[in-house]
GROMACS .gro file of C-alpha atoms in nm:
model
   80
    1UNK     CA    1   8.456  11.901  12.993
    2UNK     CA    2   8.823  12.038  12.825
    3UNK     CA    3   9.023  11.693  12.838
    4UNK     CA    4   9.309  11.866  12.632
    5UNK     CA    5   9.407  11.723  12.201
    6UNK     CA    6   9.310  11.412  12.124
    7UNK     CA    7   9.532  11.186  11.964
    8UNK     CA    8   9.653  11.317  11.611
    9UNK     CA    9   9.487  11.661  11.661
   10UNK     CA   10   9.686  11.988  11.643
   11UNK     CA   11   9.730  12.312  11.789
   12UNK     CA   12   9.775  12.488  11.459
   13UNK     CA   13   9.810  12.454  11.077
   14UNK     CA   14  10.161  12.481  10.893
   15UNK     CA   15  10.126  12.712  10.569
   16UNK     CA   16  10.235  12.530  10.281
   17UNK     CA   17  10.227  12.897  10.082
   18UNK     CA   18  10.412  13.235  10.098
   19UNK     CA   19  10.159  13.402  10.268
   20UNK     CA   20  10.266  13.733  10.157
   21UNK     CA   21  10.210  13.620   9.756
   22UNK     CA   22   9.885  13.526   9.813
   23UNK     CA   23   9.555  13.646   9.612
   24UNK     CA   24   9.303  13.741   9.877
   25UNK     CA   25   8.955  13.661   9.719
   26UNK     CA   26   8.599  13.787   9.813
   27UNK     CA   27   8.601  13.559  10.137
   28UNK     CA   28   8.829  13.678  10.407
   29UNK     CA   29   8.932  13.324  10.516
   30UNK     CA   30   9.040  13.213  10.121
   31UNK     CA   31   9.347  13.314   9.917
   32UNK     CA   32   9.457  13.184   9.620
   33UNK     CA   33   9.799  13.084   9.572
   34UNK     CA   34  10.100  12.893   9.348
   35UNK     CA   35  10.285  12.658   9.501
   36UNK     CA   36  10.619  12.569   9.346
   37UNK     CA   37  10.630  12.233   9.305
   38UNK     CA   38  11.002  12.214   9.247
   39UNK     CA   39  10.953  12.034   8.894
   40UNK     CA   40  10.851  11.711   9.090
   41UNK     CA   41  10.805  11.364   8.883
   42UNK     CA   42  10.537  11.229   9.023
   43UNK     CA   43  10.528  10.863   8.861
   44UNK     CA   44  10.850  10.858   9.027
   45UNK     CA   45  10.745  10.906   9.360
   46UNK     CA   46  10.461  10.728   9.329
   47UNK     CA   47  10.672  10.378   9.182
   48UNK     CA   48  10.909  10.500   9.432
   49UNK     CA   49  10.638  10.451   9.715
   50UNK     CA   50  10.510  10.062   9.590
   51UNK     CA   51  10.852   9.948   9.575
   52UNK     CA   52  10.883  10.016   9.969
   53UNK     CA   53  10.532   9.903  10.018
   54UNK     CA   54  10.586   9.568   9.884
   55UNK     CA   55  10.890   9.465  10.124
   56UNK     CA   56  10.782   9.700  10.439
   57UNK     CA   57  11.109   9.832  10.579
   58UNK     CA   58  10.997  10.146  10.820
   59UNK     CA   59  11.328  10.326  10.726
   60UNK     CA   60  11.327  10.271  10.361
   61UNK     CA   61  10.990  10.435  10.371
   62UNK     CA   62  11.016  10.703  10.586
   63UNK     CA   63  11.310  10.835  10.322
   64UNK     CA   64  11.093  10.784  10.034
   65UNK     CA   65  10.804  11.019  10.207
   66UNK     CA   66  11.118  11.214  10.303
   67UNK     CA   67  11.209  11.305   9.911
   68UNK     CA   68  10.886  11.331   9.825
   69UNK     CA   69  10.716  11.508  10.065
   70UNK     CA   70  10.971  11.834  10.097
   71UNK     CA   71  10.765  11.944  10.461
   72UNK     CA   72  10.796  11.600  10.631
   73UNK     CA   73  10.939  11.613  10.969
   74UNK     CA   74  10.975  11.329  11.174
   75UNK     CA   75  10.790  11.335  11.513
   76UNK     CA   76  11.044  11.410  11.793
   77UNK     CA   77  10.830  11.066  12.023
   78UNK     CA   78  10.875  10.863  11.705
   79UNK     CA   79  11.265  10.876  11.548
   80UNK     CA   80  11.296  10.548  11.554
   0.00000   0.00000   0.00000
């Protein structure tokens, strides 16, 4: 029986890559590739991340994933 997604599941995966830069490599389905990480301090980030974990506050953390995490989009069902 098709019931449709499940929870969570998607109908496709973002590219995190220029697509057109890749490296194709013996297997069809795998490219090599170098993502630009945009000189990011991680130790930052990450201190960044158990300062808001320590006192939860759900819009504090949602703008430290937000700096960190340059693709993060905020579900359209979930803004709040």
């Amino acid at each position: 029986d098709i019931i449709g997604l499940r929870e969570g599941e998607k109908l496709f995966e973002e590219l995190l890559y220029d697509v057109n830069a890749a490296i194709k490599t013996e297997n069809k389905k795998i490219f090599i590739t170098k993502i630009d990480d945009g000189n990011i301090n991680l130790e930052h980030h990450l201190e960044k991340l158990k300062e808001a974990i320590k006192l939860p506050n759900r819009k504090e953390l949602k703008q430290v994933l937000k700096n960190f995490i340059i693709s993060y989009n905020e579900p359209e069902h979930n803004s709040k």
